[in-house]
Amino acid sequence: MPLPDSAYTQFTDDLTINRLLNGMWQVSGGHGSINPKDALKNMLDYHTAGFTTWDLADHYGPAEDFIGQFRKLLAQTQGEQALANIQAFTKWVPRPSAMSRQTVESAIDTSLRRMNVEALDLLQFHWWDYSHPAYLDAMGHMHDLQRAGKIKHLALTNFDTEHTLNILNAGIRLVSNQVQYSIIDRRPQVKMIDTFTQHKMTFLAYGTLAGGLLTDRYLNQPEPPRQALKTASLRKYKNMVDVWGGWALFQELLVVLRGIADKHSVTIANVAVRYVLQQPQVAGVIVGARLGISDNRDDNARVFTFALDNDDISRIDAISAQSNDLFAIIGDCGDEYR
């Protein structure tokens, strides 16, 4: 069954994307061994089902190569015209250092070659250390390369509000910022939302399912020991749950989410994703794809079959009001990486 029109949004003037992006962090290691042949077949399954938008990075192992190989496979099986229906958003994550035009262009050229494209749809930039000011030099060179036709749109990942504004004030147009955003991590709502509304930027949200913790699998379950958390995502977001309020409060949240899910005949995961999709300035949610290992396309599609009403939101907010203030503890978006 084809996805409804509501599954897509006009991300930029020239890019219509699926609001559920297929996340490729899971091919970089720490989530199980990936067989390239099985992964490419699964990518074709996702694309055929209407999940046409991919999120990746230069450091996600073979992710950019997979996109390049998938583009060749799609052209062979469906014709060159089918390539217009793929959106692949990559990231550049350099070590902070002096940023010359040659350094930046070499990195971009590598991604272009690996992905088998003439221009990057969206380049999302990350900078580890704000005390090193060369991030503005890097953005300036990327802006030049955008005007030269190698990059269609510029964006950020895990930037805080202050340094996002520094880039915007330098006259560089940014489309989005990819940040952690979920029912348990609402930091984007504290400070960043006002800047994004003013500058017409959007969020691409990750961590929305807390690595799989915000699912029916963990409802009414005892707190898992660390050795039971088999993926890098589960280990990462279990730490976030601990800071947010701990396992007992998390179980209360899952019970509430299960009640809302029953009301709409969906899953806890659907409710968790739908909550973020309904937030202002959110263009899309990134859902990890363990290519060739597991496939949640049918369940993911249910996200577009319902909407949360005011009562649903109030019930979620009542649990969240009992949690710790992550903005006060961790800081703005991306501060957990610095």
Short mmCIF file of C-alpha atoms in Angstrom, two decimals:
data_model
loop_
_atom_site.label_atom_id
_atom_site.label_comp_id
_atom_site.label_asym_id
_atom_site.label_seq_id
_atom_site.Cartn_x
_atom_site.Cartn_y
_atom_site.Cartn_z
CA MET A 1 0.00 0.00 0.00
CA PRO A 2 1.48 3.39 -0.98
CA LEU A 3 2.23 5.91 1.74
CA PRO A 4 -0.19 8.84 2.05
CA ASP A 5 0.71 12.36 0.96
CA SER A 6 1.17 13.29 4.62
CA ALA A 7 4.28 11.07 4.68
CA TYR A 8 6.12 13.69 2.64
CA THR A 9 7.06 17.32 3.13
CA GLN A 10 8.57 20.05 0.96
CA PHE A 11 11.92 20.26 2.70
CA THR A 12 13.38 22.82 0.29
CA ASP A 13 12.16 24.34 -2.95
CA ASP A 14 13.72 21.45 -4.88
CA LEU A 15 13.57 18.56 -2.39
CA THR A 16 10.48 16.69 -1.25
CA ILE A 17 11.41 14.21 1.47
CA ASN A 18 9.80 11.41 3.40
CA ARG A 19 9.25 12.59 6.97
CA LEU A 20 10.73 9.31 8.21
CA LEU A 21 14.35 9.25 7.12
CA ASN A 22 16.19 5.95 6.95
CA GLY A 23 19.12 6.32 9.35
CA MET A 24 22.37 4.66 8.34
CA TRP A 25 24.38 5.03 11.55
CA GLN A 26 23.54 1.36 12.05
CA VAL A 27 25.86 0.29 9.20
CA SER A 28 28.90 1.90 10.85
CA GLY A 29 29.43 -0.85 13.43
CA GLY A 30 28.07 -1.55 16.90
CA HIS A 31 24.66 -2.71 15.63
CA GLY A 32 25.46 -6.11 14.16
CA SER A 33 27.32 -7.25 11.09
CA ILE A 34 25.92 -5.91 7.82
CA ASN A 35 26.05 -8.00 4.65
CA PRO A 36 26.42 -5.54 1.72
CA LYS A 37 24.34 -7.65 -0.69
CA ASP A 38 21.49 -7.99 1.81
CA ALA A 39 21.74 -4.31 2.70
CA LEU A 40 21.37 -3.16 -0.90
CA LYS A 41 18.37 -5.43 -1.43
CA ASN A 42 16.78 -4.04 1.72
CA MET A 43 17.48 -0.47 0.55
CA LEU A 44 15.54 -1.24 -2.61
CA ASP A 45 12.66 -2.57 -0.48
CA TYR A 46 12.59 0.67 1.54
CA HIS A 47 12.68 2.81 -1.60
CA THR A 48 9.92 0.82 -3.33
CA ALA A 49 7.75 1.22 -0.22
CA GLY A 50 8.13 5.01 -0.43
CA PHE A 51 10.84 5.51 2.21
CA THR A 52 13.07 7.41 -0.20
CA THR A 53 15.13 9.63 2.11
CA TRP A 54 18.44 8.50 3.65
CA ASP A 55 20.54 10.01 6.41
CA LEU A 56 24.22 9.13 6.53
CA ALA A 57 27.68 10.54 7.17
CA ASP A 58 31.24 10.40 5.93
CA HIS A 59 32.22 8.46 9.07
CA TYR A 60 29.35 5.96 9.10
CA GLY A 61 31.54 3.18 7.77
CA PRO A 62 30.40 2.21 4.24
CA ALA A 63 27.20 4.30 4.33
CA GLU A 64 28.20 6.70 1.53
CA ASP A 65 29.44 3.75 -0.57
CA PHE A 66 26.12 1.98 -0.03
CA ILE A 67 24.31 5.02 -1.41
CA GLY A 68 26.57 5.04 -4.47
CA GLN A 69 26.01 1.33 -5.05
CA PHE A 70 22.29 1.65 -4.45
CA ARG A 71 22.03 4.43 -7.02
CA LYS A 72 23.67 2.15 -9.59
CA LEU A 73 21.30 -0.70 -8.66
CA LEU A 74 18.25 1.54 -8.92
CA ALA A 75 19.31 2.89 -12.31
CA GLN A 76 19.84 -0.65 -13.57
CA THR A 77 16.50 -1.96 -12.31
CA GLN A 78 14.22 1.07 -12.71
CA GLY A 79 16.02 3.37 -15.13
CA GLU A 80 18.05 6.57 -14.71
CA GLN A 81 14.89 8.61 -14.13
CA ALA A 82 14.32 6.78 -10.83
CA LEU A 83 17.40 8.48 -9.36
CA ALA A 84 15.45 11.73 -9.08
CA ASN A 85 13.37 10.09 -6.34
CA ILE A 86 16.27 9.48 -3.93
CA GLN A 87 17.29 12.02 -1.30
CA ALA A 88 20.59 11.29 0.46
CA PHE A 89 21.68 13.61 3.28
CA THR A 90 25.27 13.16 4.37
CA LYS A 91 27.45 14.78 7.04
CA TRP A 92 30.98 16.06 7.21
CA VAL A 93 32.59 15.59 10.62
CA PRO A 94 36.22 16.80 10.49
CA ARG A 95 38.69 17.03 13.34
CA PRO A 96 38.92 20.68 14.40
CA SER A 97 41.93 22.18 12.69
CA ALA A 98 42.76 24.90 10.18
CA MET A 99 40.21 24.77 7.35
CA SER A 100 41.60 25.66 3.92
CA ARG A 101 39.55 25.61 0.74
CA GLN A 102 41.57 22.59 -0.39
CA THR A 103 40.82 20.66 2.81
CA VAL A 104 37.10 21.29 2.57
CA GLU A 105 36.83 20.64 -1.16
CA SER A 106 38.79 17.40 -0.88
CA ALA A 107 36.34 16.11 1.73
CA ILE A 108 33.34 17.09 -0.36
CA ASP A 109 34.82 15.50 -3.48
CA THR A 110 35.31 12.26 -1.57
CA SER A 111 31.64 12.18 -0.59
CA LEU A 112 30.57 13.00 -4.15
CA ARG A 113 32.65 10.12 -5.48
CA ARG A 114 31.50 7.62 -2.87
CA MET A 115 27.82 8.51 -3.30
CA ASN A 116 28.03 8.65 -7.10
CA VAL A 117 26.38 12.08 -7.34
CA GLU A 118 27.26 15.36 -9.02
CA ALA A 119 26.01 17.45 -6.08
CA LEU A 120 25.22 16.63 -2.45
CA ASP A 121 21.53 17.07 -1.67
CA LEU A 122 22.28 18.23 1.88
CA LEU A 123 25.59 18.54 3.68
CA GLN A 124 25.22 18.54 7.47
CA PHE A 125 28.27 19.93 9.25
CA HIS A 126 29.45 18.97 12.72
CA TRP A 127 32.24 20.62 14.74
CA TRP A 128 33.56 19.03 17.92
CA ASP A 129 35.25 21.99 19.62
CA TYR A 130 33.77 25.48 19.55
CA SER A 131 36.95 26.91 21.11
CA HIS A 132 38.56 26.33 17.71
CA PRO A 133 37.03 29.07 15.55
CA ALA A 134 37.81 27.48 12.18
CA TYR A 135 34.25 26.14 11.91
CA LEU A 136 33.35 29.52 10.39
CA ASP A 137 36.16 29.15 7.83
CA ALA A 138 34.88 25.69 6.97
CA MET A 139 31.33 26.98 6.53
CA GLY A 140 32.58 29.79 4.34
CA HIS A 141 34.31 27.33 2.02
CA MET A 142 31.24 25.09 1.96
CA HIS A 143 29.19 28.14 1.02
CA ASP A 144 31.56 28.76 -1.89
CA LEU A 145 31.26 25.11 -2.96
CA GLN A 146 27.49 25.41 -2.77
CA ARG A 147 27.63 28.33 -5.19
CA ALA A 148 29.95 26.26 -7.39
CA GLY A 149 27.25 23.57 -7.62
CA LYS A 150 28.82 20.80 -5.54
CA ILE A 151 26.36 21.17 -2.65
CA LYS A 152 22.66 21.90 -3.00
CA HIS A 153 21.90 22.84 0.61
CA LEU A 154 23.87 23.43 3.81
CA ALA A 155 22.84 22.29 7.27
CA LEU A 156 24.24 21.46 10.68
CA THR A 157 24.23 18.55 13.05
CA ASN A 158 24.46 18.84 16.83
CA PHE A 159 25.14 22.58 16.84
CA ASP A 160 23.84 24.65 19.73
CA THR A 161 21.79 27.81 19.30
CA GLU A 162 24.64 30.27 19.91
CA HIS A 163 26.96 28.83 17.27
CA THR A 164 24.13 28.29 14.80
CA LEU A 165 23.46 32.02 15.06
CA ASN A 166 27.15 32.78 14.49
CA ILE A 167 26.92 31.01 11.13
CA LEU A 168 23.61 32.60 10.18
CA ASN A 169 24.97 36.03 11.08
CA ALA A 170 27.89 35.39 8.74
CA GLY A 171 25.36 35.41 5.90
CA ILE A 172 25.23 31.64 5.33
CA ARG A 173 21.81 30.13 4.73
CA LEU A 174 21.16 26.96 6.74
CA VAL A 175 18.26 24.64 6.05
CA SER A 176 18.24 22.47 9.17
CA ASN A 177 20.03 21.18 12.25
CA GLN A 178 20.01 17.49 13.09
CA VAL A 179 19.62 17.09 16.86
CA GLN A 180 18.52 14.60 19.47
CA TYR A 181 14.78 15.09 19.98
CA SER A 182 12.34 12.76 21.68
CA ILE A 183 9.65 12.58 24.32
CA ILE A 184 12.40 12.28 26.92
CA ASP A 185 14.75 14.84 25.36
CA ARG A 186 12.89 18.05 24.60
CA ARG A 187 15.85 20.43 24.70
CA PRO A 188 15.09 21.78 21.19
CA GLN A 189 11.90 23.29 22.65
CA VAL A 190 13.76 25.39 25.23
CA LYS A 191 15.92 27.82 23.26
CA MET A 192 16.53 26.69 19.70
CA ILE A 193 12.93 26.76 18.51
CA ASP A 194 12.72 30.56 18.53
CA THR A 195 15.83 30.92 16.37
CA PHE A 196 14.61 28.29 13.95
CA THR A 197 11.22 29.91 13.58
CA GLN A 198 12.83 33.29 12.92
CA HIS A 199 15.29 31.95 10.34
CA LYS A 200 12.95 29.39 8.77
CA MET A 201 15.13 26.46 9.73
CA THR A 202 13.85 22.99 10.53
CA PHE A 203 14.84 20.11 12.78
CA LEU A 204 15.83 16.67 11.63
CA ALA A 205 15.34 14.63 14.77
CA TYR A 206 17.26 11.55 15.84
CA GLY A 207 17.11 9.46 19.01
CA THR A 208 13.33 9.70 18.84
CA LEU A 209 12.96 6.01 19.75
CA ALA A 210 15.83 6.19 22.27
CA GLY A 211 17.69 3.49 20.39
CA GLY A 212 14.70 1.15 20.68
CA LEU A 213 13.89 1.74 24.35
CA LEU A 214 10.74 3.72 23.47
CA THR A 215 9.05 0.59 22.14
CA ASP A 216 6.70 -2.12 23.37
CA ARG A 217 9.67 -4.42 23.88
CA TYR A 218 10.65 -2.66 27.12
CA LEU A 219 7.17 -2.17 28.58
CA ASN A 220 6.81 -3.80 32.03
CA GLN A 221 10.39 -5.04 31.88
CA PRO A 222 12.99 -4.86 34.67
CA GLU A 223 15.86 -2.46 34.22
CA PRO A 224 18.31 -4.13 31.83
CA PRO A 225 21.92 -4.57 32.91
CA ARG A 226 24.45 -2.95 30.63
CA GLN A 227 25.60 -6.28 29.22
CA ALA A 228 22.06 -6.91 27.98
CA LEU A 229 22.12 -3.77 25.83
CA LYS A 230 23.46 -5.27 22.63
CA THR A 231 23.74 -2.19 20.41
CA ALA A 232 25.56 1.12 20.65
CA SER A 233 22.21 2.90 20.41
CA LEU A 234 20.69 1.07 23.38
CA ARG A 235 23.72 1.78 25.53
CA LYS A 236 23.75 5.44 24.56
CA TYR A 237 20.07 6.09 25.22
CA LYS A 238 19.88 4.03 28.40
CA ASN A 239 22.34 6.59 29.79
CA MET A 240 19.97 9.32 28.65
CA VAL A 241 17.03 7.63 30.39
CA ASP A 242 19.07 7.47 33.60
CA VAL A 243 19.72 11.21 33.48
CA TRP A 244 16.12 11.99 32.48
CA GLY A 245 14.55 10.30 35.47
CA GLY A 246 15.47 6.64 35.77
CA TRP A 247 13.88 3.33 34.90
CA ALA A 248 10.87 3.53 37.21
CA LEU A 249 9.66 6.83 35.72
CA PHE A 250 10.48 5.52 32.25
CA GLN A 251 8.16 2.57 32.88
CA GLU A 252 5.40 5.00 33.87
CA LEU A 253 5.93 6.77 30.56
CA LEU A 254 5.75 3.51 28.61
CA VAL A 255 2.47 2.62 30.32
CA VAL A 256 0.99 5.98 29.29
CA LEU A 257 2.30 5.57 25.75
CA ARG A 258 0.81 2.07 25.56
CA GLY A 259 -2.58 3.47 26.55
CA ILE A 260 -2.34 6.13 23.82
CA ALA A 261 -1.19 3.50 21.33
CA ASP A 262 -4.19 1.30 22.17
CA LYS A 263 -6.50 4.24 21.57
CA HIS A 264 -5.10 4.69 18.05
CA SER A 265 -4.42 0.99 17.30
CA VAL A 266 -0.70 1.58 16.85
CA THR A 267 2.54 0.83 18.70
CA ILE A 268 4.49 2.69 21.37
CA ALA A 269 7.15 3.42 18.77
CA ASN A 270 4.52 5.02 16.52
CA VAL A 271 3.37 7.29 19.33
CA ALA A 272 6.95 8.31 20.19
CA VAL A 273 7.67 9.24 16.58
CA ARG A 274 4.33 10.94 16.05
CA TYR A 275 4.92 13.16 19.09
CA VAL A 276 8.10 14.59 17.58
CA LEU A 277 6.67 14.86 14.06
CA GLN A 278 3.90 17.09 15.44
CA GLN A 279 6.33 19.54 17.05
CA PRO A 280 6.92 22.95 15.40
CA GLN A 281 9.71 23.19 12.84
CA VAL A 282 10.27 19.42 12.70
CA ALA A 283 10.72 18.34 9.09
CA GLY A 284 11.47 14.72 9.76
CA VAL A 285 12.48 11.99 12.18
CA ILE A 286 15.42 9.68 11.52
CA VAL A 287 14.65 6.04 12.26
CA GLY A 288 17.60 3.67 12.22
CA ALA A 289 17.59 1.01 9.52
CA ARG A 290 19.47 -2.17 10.40
CA LEU A 291 19.73 -3.12 6.75
CA GLY A 292 19.48 -6.83 6.06
CA ILE A 293 18.99 -7.58 9.78
CA SER A 294 15.56 -6.23 10.70
CA ASP A 295 12.87 -4.38 8.82
CA ASN A 296 10.24 -2.20 10.48
CA ARG A 297 8.79 -0.56 7.38
CA ASP A 298 5.23 -1.75 7.92
CA ASP A 299 5.19 -0.55 11.52
CA ASN A 300 6.85 2.75 10.60
CA ALA A 301 4.17 3.42 8.01
CA ARG A 302 1.53 3.47 10.77
CA VAL A 303 2.93 6.80 11.94
CA PHE A 304 1.02 8.41 9.09
CA THR A 305 -2.34 6.84 9.98
CA PHE A 306 -3.16 8.93 13.07
CA ALA A 307 -2.47 12.15 14.97
CA LEU A 308 -2.08 12.78 18.68
CA ASP A 309 -4.87 14.91 20.16
CA ASN A 310 -4.70 17.36 23.06
CA ASP A 311 -5.57 14.68 25.60
CA ASP A 312 -2.74 12.47 24.35
CA ILE A 313 -0.25 15.31 24.61
CA SER A 314 -1.46 16.23 28.10
CA ARG A 315 -0.96 12.67 29.33
CA ILE A 316 2.59 12.63 27.97
CA ASP A 317 3.32 16.05 29.43
CA ALA A 318 2.15 14.93 32.86
CA ILE A 319 4.89 12.29 32.97
CA SER A 320 7.49 14.61 31.50
CA ALA A 321 6.75 17.16 34.24
CA GLN A 322 8.10 14.64 36.76
CA SER A 323 11.43 14.21 34.95
CA ASN A 324 14.69 16.08 35.34
CA ASP A 325 15.47 19.19 33.28
CA LEU A 326 17.91 17.92 30.64
CA PHE A 327 18.62 21.44 29.40
CA ALA A 328 19.78 22.42 32.90
CA ILE A 329 21.81 19.23 33.33
CA ILE A 330 23.31 18.73 29.85
CA GLY A 331 22.92 22.09 28.15
CA ASP A 332 21.67 23.05 24.70
CA CYS A 333 21.36 20.67 21.77
CA GLY A 334 24.65 18.95 20.99
CA ASP A 335 26.30 19.89 24.27
CA GLU A 336 26.43 16.20 25.21
CA TYR A 337 29.19 15.85 22.59
CA ARG A 338 31.36 18.62 24.02
#
